[in-house]
Coordinates of N, CA and C in Angstrom, one line a residue:
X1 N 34.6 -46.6 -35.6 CA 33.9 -47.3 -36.6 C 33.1 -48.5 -35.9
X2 N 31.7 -49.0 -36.5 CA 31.2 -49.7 -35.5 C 31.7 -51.0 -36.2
X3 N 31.9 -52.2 -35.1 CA 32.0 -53.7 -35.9 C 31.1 -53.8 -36.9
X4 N 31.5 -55.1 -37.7 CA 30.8 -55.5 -39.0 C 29.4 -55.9 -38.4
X5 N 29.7 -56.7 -36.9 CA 28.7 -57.8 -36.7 C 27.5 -56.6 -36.3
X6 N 28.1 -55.7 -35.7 CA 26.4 -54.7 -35.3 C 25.8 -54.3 -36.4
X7 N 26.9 -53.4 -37.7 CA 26.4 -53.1 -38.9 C 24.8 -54.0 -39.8
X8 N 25.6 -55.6 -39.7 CA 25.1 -56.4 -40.4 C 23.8 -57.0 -39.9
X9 N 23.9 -56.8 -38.1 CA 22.3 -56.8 -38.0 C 21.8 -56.3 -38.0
X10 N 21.9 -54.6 -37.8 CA 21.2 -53.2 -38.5 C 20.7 -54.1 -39.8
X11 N 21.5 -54.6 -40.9 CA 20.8 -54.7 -42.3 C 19.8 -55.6 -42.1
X12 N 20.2 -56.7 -41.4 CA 19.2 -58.3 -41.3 C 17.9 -57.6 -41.0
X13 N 18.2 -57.0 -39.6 CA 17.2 -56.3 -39.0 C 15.9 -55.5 -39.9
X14 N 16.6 -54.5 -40.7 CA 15.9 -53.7 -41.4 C 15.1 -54.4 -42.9
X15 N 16.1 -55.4 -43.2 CA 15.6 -56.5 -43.7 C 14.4 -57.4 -43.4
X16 N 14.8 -57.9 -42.4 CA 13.3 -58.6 -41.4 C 12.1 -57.5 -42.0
X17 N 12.2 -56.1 -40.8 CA 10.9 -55.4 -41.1 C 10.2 -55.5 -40.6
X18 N 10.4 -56.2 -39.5 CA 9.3 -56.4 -38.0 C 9.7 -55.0 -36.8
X19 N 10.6 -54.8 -36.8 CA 10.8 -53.3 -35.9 C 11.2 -52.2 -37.2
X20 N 10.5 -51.3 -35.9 CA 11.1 -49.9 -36.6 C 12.6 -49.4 -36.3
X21 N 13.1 -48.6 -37.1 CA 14.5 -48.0 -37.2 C 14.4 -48.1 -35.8
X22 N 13.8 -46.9 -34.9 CA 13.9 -46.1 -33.3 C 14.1 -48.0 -32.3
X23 N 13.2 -48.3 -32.9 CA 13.3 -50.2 -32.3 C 14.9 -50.6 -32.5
X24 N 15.4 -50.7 -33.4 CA 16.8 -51.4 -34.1 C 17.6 -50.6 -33.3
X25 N 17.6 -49.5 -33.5 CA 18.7 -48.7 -33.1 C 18.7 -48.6 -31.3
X26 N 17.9 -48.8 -30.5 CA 17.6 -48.8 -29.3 C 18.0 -50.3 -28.8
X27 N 17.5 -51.5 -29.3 CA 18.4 -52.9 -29.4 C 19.7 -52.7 -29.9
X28 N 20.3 -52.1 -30.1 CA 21.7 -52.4 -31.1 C 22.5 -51.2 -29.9
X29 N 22.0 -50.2 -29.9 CA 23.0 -49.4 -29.2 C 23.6 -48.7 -30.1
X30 N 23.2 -47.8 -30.9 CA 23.5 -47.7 -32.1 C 22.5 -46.5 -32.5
X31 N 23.3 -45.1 -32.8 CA 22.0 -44.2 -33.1 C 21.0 -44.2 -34.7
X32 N 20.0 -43.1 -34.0 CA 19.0 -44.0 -35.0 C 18.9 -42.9 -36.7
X33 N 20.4 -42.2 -36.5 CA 20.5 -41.9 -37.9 C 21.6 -42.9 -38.7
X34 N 22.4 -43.6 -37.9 CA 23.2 -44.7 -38.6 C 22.3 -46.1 -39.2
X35 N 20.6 -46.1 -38.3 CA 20.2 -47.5 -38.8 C 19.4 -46.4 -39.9
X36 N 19.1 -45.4 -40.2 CA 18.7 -44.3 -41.6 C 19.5 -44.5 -42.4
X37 N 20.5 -44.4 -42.4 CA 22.0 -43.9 -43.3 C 22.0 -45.7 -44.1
X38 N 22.0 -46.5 -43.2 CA 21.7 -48.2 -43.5 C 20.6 -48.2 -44.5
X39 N 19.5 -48.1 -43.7 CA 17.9 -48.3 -44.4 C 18.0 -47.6 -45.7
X40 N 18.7 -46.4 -45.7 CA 18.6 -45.8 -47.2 C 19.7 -45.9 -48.2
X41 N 20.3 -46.6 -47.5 CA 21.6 -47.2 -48.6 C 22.9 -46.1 -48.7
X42 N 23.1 -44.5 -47.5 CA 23.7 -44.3 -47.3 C 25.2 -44.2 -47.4
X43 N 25.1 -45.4 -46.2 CA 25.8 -46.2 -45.4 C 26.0 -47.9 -46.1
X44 N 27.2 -47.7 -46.1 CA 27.5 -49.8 -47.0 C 27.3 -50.4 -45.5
X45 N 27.3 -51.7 -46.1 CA 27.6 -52.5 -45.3 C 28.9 -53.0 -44.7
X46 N 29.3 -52.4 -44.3 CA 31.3 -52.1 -43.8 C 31.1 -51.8 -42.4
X47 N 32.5 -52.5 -41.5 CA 32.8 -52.3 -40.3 C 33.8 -52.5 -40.1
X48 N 34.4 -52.4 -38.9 CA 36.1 -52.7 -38.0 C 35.5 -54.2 -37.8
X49 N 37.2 -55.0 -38.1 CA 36.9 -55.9 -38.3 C 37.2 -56.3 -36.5
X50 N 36.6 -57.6 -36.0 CA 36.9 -58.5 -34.9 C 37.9 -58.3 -34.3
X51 N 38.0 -57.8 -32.4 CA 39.0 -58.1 -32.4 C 39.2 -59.3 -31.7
X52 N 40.2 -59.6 -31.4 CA 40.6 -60.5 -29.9 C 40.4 -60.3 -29.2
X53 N 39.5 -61.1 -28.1 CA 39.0 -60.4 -26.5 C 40.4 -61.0 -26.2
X54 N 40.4 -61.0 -24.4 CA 41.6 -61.4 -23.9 C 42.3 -63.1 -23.6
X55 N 41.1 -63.7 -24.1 CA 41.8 -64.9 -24.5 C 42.1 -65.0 -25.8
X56 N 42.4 -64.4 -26.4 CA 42.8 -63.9 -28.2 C 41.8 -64.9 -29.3
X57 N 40.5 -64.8 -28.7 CA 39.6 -65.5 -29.0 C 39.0 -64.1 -29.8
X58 N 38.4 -64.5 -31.7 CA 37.5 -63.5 -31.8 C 35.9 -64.0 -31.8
X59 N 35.4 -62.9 -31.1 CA 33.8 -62.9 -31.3 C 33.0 -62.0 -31.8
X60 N 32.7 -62.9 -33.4 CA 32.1 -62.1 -34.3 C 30.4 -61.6 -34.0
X61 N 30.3 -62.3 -32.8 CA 28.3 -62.3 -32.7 C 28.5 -61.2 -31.8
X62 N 29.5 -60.4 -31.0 CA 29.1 -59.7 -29.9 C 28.5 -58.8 -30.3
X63 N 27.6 -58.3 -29.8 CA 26.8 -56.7 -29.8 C 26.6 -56.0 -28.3
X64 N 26.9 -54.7 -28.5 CA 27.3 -53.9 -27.6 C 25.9 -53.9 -26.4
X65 N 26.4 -54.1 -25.0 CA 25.4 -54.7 -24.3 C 25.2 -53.2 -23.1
X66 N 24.3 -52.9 -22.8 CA 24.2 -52.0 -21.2 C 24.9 -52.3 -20.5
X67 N 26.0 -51.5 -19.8 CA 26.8 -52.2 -18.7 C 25.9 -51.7 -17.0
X68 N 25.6 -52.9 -16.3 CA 24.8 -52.5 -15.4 C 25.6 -51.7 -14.1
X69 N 26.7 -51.8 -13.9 CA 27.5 -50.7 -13.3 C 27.4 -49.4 -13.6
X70 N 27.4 -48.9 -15.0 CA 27.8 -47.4 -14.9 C 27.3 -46.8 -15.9
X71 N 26.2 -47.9 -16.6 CA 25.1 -47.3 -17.6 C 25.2 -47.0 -19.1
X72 N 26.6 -47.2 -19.8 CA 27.0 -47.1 -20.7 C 26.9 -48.6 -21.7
X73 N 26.6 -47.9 -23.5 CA 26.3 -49.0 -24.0 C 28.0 -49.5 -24.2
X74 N 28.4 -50.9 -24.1 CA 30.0 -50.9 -24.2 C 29.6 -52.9 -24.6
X75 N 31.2 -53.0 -25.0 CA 31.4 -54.4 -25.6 C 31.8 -55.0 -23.9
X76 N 31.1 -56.0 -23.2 CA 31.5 -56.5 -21.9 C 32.4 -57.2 -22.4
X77 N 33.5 -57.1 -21.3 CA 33.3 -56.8 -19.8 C 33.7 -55.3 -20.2
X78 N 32.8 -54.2 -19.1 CA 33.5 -52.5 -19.4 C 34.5 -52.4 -18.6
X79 N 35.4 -52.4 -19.3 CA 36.7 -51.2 -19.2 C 36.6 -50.2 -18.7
X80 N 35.6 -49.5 -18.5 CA 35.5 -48.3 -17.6 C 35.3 -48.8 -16.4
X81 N 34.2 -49.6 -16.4 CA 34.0 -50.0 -14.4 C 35.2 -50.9 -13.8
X82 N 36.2 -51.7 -14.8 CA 37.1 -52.5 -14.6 C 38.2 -51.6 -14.2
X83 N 38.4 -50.5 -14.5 CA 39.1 -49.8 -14.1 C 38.8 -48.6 -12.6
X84 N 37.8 -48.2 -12.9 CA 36.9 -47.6 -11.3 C 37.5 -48.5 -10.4
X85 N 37.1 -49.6 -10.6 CA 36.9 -50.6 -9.3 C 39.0 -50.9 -9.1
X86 N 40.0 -50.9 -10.1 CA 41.0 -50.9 -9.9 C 41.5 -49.4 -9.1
X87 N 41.0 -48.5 -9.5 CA 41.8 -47.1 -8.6 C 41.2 -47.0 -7.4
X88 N 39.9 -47.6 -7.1 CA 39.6 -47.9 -5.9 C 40.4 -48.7 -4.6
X89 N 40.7 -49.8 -5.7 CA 41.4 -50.9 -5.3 C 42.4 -50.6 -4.5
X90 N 43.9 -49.7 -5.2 CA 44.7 -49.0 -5.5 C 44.9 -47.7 -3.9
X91 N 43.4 -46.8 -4.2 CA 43.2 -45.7 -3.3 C 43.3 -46.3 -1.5
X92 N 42.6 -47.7 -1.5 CA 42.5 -48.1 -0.3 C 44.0 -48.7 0.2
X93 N 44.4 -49.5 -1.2 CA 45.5 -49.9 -0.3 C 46.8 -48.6 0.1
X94 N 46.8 -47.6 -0.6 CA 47.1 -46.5 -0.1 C 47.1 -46.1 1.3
X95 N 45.8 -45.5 1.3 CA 45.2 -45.3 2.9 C 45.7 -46.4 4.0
X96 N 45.2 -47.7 3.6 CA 45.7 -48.8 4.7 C 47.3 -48.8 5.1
X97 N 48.6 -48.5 4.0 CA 49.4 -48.6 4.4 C 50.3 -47.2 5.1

């Protein structure tokens, strides 16, 4: 389910009316039949609610960013490259000992 906060700029957005859907949905990370499903009233205005990053801090503004390691749209920091770079970690100290 996507968060509330991406949903609700999808609406602002489509609201505004200065970009097109293919525009919104390309900023947002976010395909461009979900900002349709929005635009045509499909889709409510509903999402998963915030969670706690790891200082159990929530952050309701995040929107899902390009991770420049491994190309994937994700909520930073990615968990996928955070983890690569641990088995790596892991593999070497292996080998060394």
């Amino acid at each position: 389910m996507l968060p509330l906060a991406v949903v609700e700029e999808v609406h602002r957005l489509l609201q505004e009316g200065k970009l097109s859907q293919r525009k919104i949905a390309a900023k947002l990370g976010v395909s461009r039949g979900v900002v349709g499903a929005i635009a045509s009233g499909k889709r409510g205005i509903f999402g998963s609610e915030a969670k706690p990053d790891d200082l159990g801090v929530f952050n309701t503004n995040a929107l899902p960013e390009r991770c420049l390691g491994c190309g994937a749209t994700v909520y930073k920091p990615c968990v996928l490259c955070q983890t690569r770079q641990f088995v790596r970690r892991q593999e070497t100290l292996r080998n060394v000992a």
